[in-house]
Coordinates of N, CA and C in Angstrom, one line a residue:
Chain A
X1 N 111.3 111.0 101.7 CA 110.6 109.8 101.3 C 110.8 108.7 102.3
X2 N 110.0 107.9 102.1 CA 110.2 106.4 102.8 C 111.1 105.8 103.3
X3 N 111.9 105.6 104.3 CA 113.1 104.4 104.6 C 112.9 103.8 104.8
X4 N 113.9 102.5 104.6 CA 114.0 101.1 105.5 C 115.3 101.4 105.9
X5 N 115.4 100.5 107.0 CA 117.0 100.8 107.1 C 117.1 99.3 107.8
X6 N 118.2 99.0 107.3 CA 118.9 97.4 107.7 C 120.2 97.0 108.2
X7 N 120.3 96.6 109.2 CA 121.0 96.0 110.0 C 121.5 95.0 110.1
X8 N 122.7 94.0 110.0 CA 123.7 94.9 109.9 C 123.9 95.3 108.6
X9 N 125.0 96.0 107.9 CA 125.2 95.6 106.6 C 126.3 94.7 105.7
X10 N 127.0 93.9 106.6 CA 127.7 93.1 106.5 C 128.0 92.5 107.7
X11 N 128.3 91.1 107.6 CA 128.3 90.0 108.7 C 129.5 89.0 108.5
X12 N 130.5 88.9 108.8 CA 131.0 87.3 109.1 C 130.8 86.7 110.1
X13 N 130.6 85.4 110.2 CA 130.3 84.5 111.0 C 130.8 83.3 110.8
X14 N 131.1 82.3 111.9 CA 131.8 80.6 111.5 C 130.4 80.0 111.5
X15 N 130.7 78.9 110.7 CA 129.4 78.0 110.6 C 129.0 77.3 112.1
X16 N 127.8 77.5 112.3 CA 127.1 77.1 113.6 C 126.8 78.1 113.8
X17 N 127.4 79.5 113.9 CA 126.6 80.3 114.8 C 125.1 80.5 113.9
X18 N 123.9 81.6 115.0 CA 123.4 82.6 114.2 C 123.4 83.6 114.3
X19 N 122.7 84.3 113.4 CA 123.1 85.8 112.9 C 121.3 86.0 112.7
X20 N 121.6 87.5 113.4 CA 120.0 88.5 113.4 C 120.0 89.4 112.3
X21 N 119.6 89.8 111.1 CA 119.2 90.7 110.8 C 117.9 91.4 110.9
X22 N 118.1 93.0 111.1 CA 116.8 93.8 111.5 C 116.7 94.6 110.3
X23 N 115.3 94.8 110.7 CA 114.5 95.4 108.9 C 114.1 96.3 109.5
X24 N 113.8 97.9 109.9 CA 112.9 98.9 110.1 C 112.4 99.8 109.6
X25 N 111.2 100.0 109.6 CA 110.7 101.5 108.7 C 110.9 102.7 109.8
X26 N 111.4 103.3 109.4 CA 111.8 104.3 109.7 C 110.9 105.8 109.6
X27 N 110.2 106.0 109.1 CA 108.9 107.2 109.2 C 107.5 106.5 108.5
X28 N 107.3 105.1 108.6 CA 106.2 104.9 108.3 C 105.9 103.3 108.9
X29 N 105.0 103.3 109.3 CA 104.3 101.8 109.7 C 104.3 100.4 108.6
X30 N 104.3 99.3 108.8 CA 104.3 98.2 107.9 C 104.0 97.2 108.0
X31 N 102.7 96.8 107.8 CA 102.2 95.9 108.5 C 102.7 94.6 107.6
X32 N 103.2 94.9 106.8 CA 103.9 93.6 105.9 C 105.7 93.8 104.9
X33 N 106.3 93.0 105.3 CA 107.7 93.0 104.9 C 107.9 91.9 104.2
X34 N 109.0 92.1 103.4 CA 109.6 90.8 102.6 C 110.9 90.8 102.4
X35 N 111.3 89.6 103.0 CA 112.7 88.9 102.8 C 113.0 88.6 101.7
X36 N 114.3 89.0 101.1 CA 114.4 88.3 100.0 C 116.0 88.1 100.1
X37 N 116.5 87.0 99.1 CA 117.8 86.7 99.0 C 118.3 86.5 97.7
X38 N 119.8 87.3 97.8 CA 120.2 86.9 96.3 C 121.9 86.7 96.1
X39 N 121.9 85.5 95.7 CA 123.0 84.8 95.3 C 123.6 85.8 94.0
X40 N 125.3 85.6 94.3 CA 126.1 86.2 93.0 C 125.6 86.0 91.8
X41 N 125.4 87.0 91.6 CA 125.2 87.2 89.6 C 123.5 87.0 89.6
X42 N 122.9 86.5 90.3 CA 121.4 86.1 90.4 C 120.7 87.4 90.8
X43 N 119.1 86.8 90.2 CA 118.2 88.0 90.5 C 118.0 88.0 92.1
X44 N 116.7 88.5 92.7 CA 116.4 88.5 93.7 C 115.4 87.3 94.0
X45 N 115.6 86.6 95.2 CA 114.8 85.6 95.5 C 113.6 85.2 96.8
X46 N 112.2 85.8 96.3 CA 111.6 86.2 97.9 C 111.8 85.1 98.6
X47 N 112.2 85.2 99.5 CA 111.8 84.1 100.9 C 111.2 83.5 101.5
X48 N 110.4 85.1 102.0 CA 109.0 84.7 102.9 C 108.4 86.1 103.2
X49 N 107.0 86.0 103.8 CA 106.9 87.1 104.0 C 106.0 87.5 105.1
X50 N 106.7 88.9 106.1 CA 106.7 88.7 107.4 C 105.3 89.9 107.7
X51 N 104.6 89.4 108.6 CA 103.7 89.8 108.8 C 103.4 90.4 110.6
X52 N 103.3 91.5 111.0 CA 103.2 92.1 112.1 C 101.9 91.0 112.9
X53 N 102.4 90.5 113.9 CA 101.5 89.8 114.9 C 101.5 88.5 114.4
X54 N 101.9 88.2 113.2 CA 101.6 86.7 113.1 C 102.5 85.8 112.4
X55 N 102.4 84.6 111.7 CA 103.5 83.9 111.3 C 104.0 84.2 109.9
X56 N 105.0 84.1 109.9 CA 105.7 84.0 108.4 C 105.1 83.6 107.8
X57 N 105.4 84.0 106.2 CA 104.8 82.9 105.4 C 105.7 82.6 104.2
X58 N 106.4 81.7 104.4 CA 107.8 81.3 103.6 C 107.3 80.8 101.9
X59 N 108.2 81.1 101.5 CA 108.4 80.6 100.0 C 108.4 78.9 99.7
X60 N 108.1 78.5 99.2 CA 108.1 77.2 98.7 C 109.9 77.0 98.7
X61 N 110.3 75.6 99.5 CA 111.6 75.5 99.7 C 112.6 76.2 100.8
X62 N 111.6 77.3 101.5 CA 113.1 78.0 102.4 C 112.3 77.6 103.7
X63 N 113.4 77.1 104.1 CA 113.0 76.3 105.6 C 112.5 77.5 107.2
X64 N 111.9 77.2 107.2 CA 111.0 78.2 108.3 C 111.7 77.8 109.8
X65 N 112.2 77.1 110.0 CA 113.2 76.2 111.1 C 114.4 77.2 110.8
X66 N 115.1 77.4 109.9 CA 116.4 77.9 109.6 C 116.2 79.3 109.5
X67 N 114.7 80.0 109.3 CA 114.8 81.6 108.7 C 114.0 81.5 109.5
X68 N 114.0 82.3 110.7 CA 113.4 82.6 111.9 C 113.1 84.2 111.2
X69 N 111.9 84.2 111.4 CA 111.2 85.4 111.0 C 110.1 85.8 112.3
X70 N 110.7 87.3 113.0 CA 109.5 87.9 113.5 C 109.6 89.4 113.2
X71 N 108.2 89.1 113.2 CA 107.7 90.8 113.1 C 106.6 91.4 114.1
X72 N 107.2 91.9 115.1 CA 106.7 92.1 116.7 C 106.1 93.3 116.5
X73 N 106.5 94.4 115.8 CA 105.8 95.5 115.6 C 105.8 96.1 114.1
X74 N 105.0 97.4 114.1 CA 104.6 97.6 112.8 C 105.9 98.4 112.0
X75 N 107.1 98.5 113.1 CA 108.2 99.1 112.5 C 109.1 97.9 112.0
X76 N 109.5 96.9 112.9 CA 110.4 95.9 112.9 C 110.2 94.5 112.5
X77 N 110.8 94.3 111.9 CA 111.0 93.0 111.4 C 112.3 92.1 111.4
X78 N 112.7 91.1 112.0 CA 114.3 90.3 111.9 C 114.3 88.8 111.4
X79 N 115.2 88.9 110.9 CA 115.2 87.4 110.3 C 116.3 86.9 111.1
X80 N 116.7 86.0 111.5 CA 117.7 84.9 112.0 C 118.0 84.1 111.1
X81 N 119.0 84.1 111.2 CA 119.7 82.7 110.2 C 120.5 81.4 111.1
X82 N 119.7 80.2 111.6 CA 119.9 79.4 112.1 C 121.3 78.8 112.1
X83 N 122.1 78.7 113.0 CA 123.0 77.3 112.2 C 123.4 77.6 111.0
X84 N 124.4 78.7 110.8 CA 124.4 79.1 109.4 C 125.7 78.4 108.8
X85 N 125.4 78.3 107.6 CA 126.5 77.4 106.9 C 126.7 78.1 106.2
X86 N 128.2 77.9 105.4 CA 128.6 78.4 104.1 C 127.7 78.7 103.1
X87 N 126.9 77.6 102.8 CA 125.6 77.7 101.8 C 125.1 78.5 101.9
X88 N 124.6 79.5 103.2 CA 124.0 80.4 103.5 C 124.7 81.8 103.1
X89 N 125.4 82.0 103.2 CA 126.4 83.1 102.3 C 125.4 83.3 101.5
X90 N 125.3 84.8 101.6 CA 124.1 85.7 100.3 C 123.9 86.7 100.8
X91 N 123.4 87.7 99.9 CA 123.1 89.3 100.1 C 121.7 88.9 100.4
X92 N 121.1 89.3 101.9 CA 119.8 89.4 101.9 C 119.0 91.0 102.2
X93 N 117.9 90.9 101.3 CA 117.0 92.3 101.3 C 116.0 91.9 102.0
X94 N 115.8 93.5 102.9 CA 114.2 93.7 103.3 C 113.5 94.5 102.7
X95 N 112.3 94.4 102.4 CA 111.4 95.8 101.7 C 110.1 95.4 103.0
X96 N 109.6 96.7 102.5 CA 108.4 97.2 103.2 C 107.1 97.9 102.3
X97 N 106.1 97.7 102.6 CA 105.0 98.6 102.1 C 104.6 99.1 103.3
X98 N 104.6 100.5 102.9 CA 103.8 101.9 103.6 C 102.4 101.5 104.0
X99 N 101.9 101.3 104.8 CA 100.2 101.1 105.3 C 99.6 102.0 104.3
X100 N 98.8 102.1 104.1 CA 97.6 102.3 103.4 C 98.1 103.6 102.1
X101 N 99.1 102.8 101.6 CA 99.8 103.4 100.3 C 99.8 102.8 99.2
X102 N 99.9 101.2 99.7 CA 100.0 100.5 99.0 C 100.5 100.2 97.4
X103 N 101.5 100.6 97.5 CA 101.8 101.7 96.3 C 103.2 100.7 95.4
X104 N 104.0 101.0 96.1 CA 105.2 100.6 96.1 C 105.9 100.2 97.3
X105 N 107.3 99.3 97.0 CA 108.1 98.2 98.1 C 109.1 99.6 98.3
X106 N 109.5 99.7 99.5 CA 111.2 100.4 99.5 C 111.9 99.3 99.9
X107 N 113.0 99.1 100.0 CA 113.8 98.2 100.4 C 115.0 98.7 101.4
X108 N 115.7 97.7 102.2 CA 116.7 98.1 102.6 C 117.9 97.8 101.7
X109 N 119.1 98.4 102.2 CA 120.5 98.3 101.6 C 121.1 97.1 101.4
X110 N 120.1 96.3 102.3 CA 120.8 94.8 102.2 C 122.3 94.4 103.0
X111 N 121.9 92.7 103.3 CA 123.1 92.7 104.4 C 123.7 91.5 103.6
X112 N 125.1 91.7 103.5 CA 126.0 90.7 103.0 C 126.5 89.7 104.0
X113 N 126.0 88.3 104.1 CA 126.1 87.4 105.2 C 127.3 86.5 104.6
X114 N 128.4 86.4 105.2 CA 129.5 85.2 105.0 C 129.8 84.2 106.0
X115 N 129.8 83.1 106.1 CA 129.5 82.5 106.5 C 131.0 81.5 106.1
X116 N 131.7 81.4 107.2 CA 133.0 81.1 107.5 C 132.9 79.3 107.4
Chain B
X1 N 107.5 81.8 88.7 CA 108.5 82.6 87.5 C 108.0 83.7 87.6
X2 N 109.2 84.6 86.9 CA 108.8 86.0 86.2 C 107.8 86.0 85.2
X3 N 106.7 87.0 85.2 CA 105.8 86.9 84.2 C 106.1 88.1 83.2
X4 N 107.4 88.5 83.1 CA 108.1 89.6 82.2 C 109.3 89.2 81.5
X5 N 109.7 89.1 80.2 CA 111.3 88.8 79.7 C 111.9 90.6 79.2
X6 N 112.9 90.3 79.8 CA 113.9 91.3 79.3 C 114.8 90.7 78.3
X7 N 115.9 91.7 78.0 CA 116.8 91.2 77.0 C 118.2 91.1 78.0
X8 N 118.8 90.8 78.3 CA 120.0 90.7 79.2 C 120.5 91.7 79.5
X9 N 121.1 92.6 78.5 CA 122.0 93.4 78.5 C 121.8 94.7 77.1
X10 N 121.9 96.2 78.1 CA 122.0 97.2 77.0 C 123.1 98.0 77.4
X11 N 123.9 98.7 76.1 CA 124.6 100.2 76.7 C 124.1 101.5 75.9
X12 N 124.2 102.4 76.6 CA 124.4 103.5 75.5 C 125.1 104.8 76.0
X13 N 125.1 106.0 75.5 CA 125.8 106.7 75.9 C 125.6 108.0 76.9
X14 N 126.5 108.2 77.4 CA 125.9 109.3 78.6 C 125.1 110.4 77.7
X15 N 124.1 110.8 78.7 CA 123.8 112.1 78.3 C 122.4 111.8 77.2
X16 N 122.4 110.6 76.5 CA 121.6 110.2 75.8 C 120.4 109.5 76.4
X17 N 119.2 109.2 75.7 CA 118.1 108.4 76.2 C 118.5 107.3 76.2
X18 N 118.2 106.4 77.2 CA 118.2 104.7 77.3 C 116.9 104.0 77.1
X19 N 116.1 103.6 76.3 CA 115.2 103.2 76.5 C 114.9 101.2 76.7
X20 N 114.2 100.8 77.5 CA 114.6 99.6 78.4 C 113.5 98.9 77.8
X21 N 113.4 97.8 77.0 CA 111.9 97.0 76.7 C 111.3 96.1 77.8
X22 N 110.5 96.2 78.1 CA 109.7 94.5 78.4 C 108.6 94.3 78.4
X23 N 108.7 92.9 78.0 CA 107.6 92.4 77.4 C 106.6 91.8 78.5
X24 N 105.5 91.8 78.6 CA 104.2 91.0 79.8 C 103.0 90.8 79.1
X25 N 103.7 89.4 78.2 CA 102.1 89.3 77.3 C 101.2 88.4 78.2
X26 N 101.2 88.4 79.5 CA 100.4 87.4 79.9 C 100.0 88.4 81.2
X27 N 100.2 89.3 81.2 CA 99.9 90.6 82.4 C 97.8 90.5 82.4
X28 N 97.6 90.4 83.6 CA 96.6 90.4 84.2 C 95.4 91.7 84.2
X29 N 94.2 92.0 84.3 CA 93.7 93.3 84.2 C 94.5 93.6 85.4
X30 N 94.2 92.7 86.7 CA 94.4 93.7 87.8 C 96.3 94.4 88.2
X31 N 96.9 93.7 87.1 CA 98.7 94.1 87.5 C 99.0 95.1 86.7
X32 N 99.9 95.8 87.7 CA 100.2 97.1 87.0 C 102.0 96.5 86.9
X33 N 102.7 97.5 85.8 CA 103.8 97.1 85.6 C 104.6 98.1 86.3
X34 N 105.6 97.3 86.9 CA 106.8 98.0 87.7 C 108.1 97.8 87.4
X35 N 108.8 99.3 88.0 CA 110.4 99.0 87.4 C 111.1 99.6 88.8
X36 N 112.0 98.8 88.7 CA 113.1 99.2 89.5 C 114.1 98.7 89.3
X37 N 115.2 99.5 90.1 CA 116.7 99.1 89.6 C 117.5 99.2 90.4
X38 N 119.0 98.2 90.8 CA 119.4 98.0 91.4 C 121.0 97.8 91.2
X39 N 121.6 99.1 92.0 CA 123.2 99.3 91.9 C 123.4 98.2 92.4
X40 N 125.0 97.7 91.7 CA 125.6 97.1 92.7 C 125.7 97.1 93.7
X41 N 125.1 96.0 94.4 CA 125.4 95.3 96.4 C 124.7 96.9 97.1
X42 N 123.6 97.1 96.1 CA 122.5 97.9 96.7 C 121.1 97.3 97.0
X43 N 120.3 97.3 97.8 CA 119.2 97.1 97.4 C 118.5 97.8 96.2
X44 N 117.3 97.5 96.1 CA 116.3 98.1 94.7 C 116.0 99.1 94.6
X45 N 115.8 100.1 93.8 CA 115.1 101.1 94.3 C 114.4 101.3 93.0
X46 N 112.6 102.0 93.7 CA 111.6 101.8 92.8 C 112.0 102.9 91.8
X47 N 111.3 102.9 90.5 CA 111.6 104.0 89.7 C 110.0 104.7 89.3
X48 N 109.7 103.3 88.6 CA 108.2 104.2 88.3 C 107.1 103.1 88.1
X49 N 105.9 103.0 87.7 CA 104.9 102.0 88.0 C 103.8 102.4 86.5
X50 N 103.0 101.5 86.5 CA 101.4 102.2 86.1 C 100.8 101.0 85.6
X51 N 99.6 101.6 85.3 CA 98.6 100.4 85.2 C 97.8 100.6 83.9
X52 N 97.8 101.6 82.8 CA 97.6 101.5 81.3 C 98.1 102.4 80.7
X53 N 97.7 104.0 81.5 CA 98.4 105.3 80.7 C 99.7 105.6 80.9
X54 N 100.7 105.8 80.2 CA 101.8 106.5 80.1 C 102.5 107.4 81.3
X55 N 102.9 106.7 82.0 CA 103.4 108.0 82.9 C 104.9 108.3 83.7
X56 N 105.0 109.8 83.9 CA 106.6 110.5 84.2 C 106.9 110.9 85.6
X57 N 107.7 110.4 85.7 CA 108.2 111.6 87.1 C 109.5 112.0 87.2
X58 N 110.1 112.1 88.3 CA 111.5 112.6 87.9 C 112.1 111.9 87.6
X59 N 112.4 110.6 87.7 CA 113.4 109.8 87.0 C 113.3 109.1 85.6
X60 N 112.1 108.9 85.4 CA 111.7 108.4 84.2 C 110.3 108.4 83.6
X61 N 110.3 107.8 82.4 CA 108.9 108.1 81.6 C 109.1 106.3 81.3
X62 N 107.7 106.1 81.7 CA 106.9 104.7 81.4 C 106.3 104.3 80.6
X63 N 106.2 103.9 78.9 CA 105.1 103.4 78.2 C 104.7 102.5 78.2
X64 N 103.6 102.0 78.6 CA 102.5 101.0 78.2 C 101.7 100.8 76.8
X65 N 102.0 100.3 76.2 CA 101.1 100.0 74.9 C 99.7 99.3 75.3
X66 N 99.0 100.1 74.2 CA 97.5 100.0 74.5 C 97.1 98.7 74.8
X67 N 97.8 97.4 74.0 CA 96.8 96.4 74.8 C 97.9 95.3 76.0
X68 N 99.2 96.6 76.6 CA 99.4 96.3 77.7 C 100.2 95.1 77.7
X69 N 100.5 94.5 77.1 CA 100.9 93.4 76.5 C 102.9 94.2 76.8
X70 N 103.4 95.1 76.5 CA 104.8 95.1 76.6 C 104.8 96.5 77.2
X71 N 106.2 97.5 77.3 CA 106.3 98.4 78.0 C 107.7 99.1 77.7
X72 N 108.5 100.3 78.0 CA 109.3 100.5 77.6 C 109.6 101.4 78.8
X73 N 110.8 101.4 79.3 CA 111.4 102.6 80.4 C 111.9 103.3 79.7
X74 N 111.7 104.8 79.7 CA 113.1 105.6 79.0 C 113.7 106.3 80.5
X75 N 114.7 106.7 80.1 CA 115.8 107.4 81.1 C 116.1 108.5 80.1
X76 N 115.7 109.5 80.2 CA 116.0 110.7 79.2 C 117.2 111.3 78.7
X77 N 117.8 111.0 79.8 CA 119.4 111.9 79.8 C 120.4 110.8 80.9
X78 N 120.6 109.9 80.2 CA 121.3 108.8 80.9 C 122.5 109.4 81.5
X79 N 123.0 109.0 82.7 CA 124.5 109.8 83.5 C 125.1 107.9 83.9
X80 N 126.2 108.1 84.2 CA 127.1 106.9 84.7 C 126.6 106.6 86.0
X81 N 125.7 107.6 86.5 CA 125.0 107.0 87.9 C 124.0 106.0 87.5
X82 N 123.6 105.7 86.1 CA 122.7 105.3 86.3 C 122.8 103.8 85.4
X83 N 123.7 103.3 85.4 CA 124.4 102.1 85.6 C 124.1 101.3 86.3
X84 N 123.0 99.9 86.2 CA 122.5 99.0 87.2 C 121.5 98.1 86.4
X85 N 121.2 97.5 87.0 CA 120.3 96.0 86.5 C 118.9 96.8 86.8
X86 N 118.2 96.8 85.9 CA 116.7 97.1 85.9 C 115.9 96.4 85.6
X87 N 114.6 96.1 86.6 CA 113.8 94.9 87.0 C 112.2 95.7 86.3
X88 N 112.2 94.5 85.7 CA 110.8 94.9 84.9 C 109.5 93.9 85.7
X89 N 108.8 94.5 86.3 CA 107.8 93.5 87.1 C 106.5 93.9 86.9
X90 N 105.5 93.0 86.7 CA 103.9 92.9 86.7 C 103.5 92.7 88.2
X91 N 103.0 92.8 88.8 CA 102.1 92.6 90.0 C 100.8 93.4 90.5
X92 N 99.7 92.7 91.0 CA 98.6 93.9 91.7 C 99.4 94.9 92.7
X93 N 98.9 96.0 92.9 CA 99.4 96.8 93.7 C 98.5 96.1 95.2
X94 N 98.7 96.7 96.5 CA 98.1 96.0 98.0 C 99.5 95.6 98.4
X95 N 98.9 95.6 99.7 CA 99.9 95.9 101.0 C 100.6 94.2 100.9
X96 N 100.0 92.8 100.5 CA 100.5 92.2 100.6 C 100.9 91.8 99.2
X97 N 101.1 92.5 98.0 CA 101.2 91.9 96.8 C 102.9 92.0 96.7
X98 N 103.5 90.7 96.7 CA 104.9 90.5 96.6 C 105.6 90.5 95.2
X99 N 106.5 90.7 95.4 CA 107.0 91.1 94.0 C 108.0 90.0 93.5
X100 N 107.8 89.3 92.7 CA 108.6 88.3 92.1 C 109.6 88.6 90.9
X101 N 111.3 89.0 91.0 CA 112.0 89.7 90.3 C 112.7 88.5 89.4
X102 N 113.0 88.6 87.8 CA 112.9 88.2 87.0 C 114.7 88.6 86.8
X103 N 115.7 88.0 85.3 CA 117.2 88.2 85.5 C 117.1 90.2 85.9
X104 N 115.7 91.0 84.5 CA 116.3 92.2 85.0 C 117.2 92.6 83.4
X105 N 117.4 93.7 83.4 CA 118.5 93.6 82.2 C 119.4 94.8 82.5
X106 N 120.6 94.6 82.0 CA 121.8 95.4 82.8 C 122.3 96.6 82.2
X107 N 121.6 97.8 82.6 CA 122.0 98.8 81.4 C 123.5 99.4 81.7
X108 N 124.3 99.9 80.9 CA 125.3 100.2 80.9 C 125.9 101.6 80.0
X109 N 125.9 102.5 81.2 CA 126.3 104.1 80.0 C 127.3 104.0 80.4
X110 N 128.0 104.4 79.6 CA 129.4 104.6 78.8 C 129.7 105.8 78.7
X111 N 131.3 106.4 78.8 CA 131.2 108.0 79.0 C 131.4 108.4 77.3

């Protein structure tokens, strides 16, 4: 079946730095990904959503300055986390849709960001 | 918002059916309802889908009531693997149709 696979899967970091996470499909193309993030005990919360060749397109409230989103090819996708602060601490997911399956999301394993 | 309510929290017992409600009385012609579920400090993973008829595969069996309005997951033969928050979602199916996940409700088999 379908993979994503995500990168890293856990992170510490001191506040200021940033941190890259990578999203890739792995045996299928994707011309569209989604970020999402989710706080303890909370559901999942989309982000934005990353589009091969072109700009993000963030969620109402998540700063596009702080969540550097590219998606350069039809495998990859990374998000950055700017200047990351404590606040930022969260399990973030990637999913993907299969090109012309359009069917269902897979997701990655998700990366647990802490932020020192 | 979520356009689905769950109930928070179910258990039952291994080996038995689990069956999961939710409700989408405001569900669209064009959204089909989706489930997926998610182990602890796992990502999601899909289970099953559809868009009016009733349908199975290997993990589970989906009902849709006829006027689509609510829905029911069963798990036939529940195992302790299968312990995790399950997300009941409406959305069009398409490559950019994003999925907005709602609390979810936390099933719990018990040995």
């Amino acid at each position: 079946g379908a993979v994503v696979s995500q990168h890293p899967s856990r992170v510490i970091c001191k506040s200021g730095t940033s941190v890259k996470i990578e999203c890739r499909s792995l045996d299928f193309q994707a011309t569209t990904m989604f970020w999402y993030r989710q706080f303890p005990k909370q559901s999942l919360m989309l982000m934005a959503t990353s589009n091969e060749g072109s700009k993000a397109t963030y969620e109402q409230g998540v700063e596009k300055d702080k969540f550097l989103i590219n998606h350069a090819s039809l495998t990859l996708s990374t998000l950055t986390v700017t200047s990351a602060h404590p606040e930022d601490s969260s399990f973030y997911i990637c999913s993907a849709n299969r090109d012309n399956a359009n069917e269902k999301l897979f997701f990655g394993s998700g990366t647990q960001l802490s932020v020192l | 918002d979520a356009k689905t309510t769950q109930p928070p929290s179910m258990d039952c017992a291994e080996g038995r059916a689990a069956n999961l409600p939710c409700n989408h009385s405001t569900i669209s012609g064009n959204e089909y309802v989706y489930w997926y579920r998610q182990i602890h400090s796992q990502g999601p993973q899909y289970i099953i889908h559809g868009l009016k008829n009733n349908e199975t595969n290997e993990m589970a069996s989906l009902i849709i009531t006829e006027d689509r309005k609510s829905s029911t997951l069963i798990l036939p033969h529940a195992t302790l693997r299968d312990t995790a928050v399950y997300y009941c979602i409406v959305s069009p199916t398409g490559a950019n149709s994003k999925l907005t996940f709602g609390k979810g409700i936390t099933l719990s088999v018990r040995p």
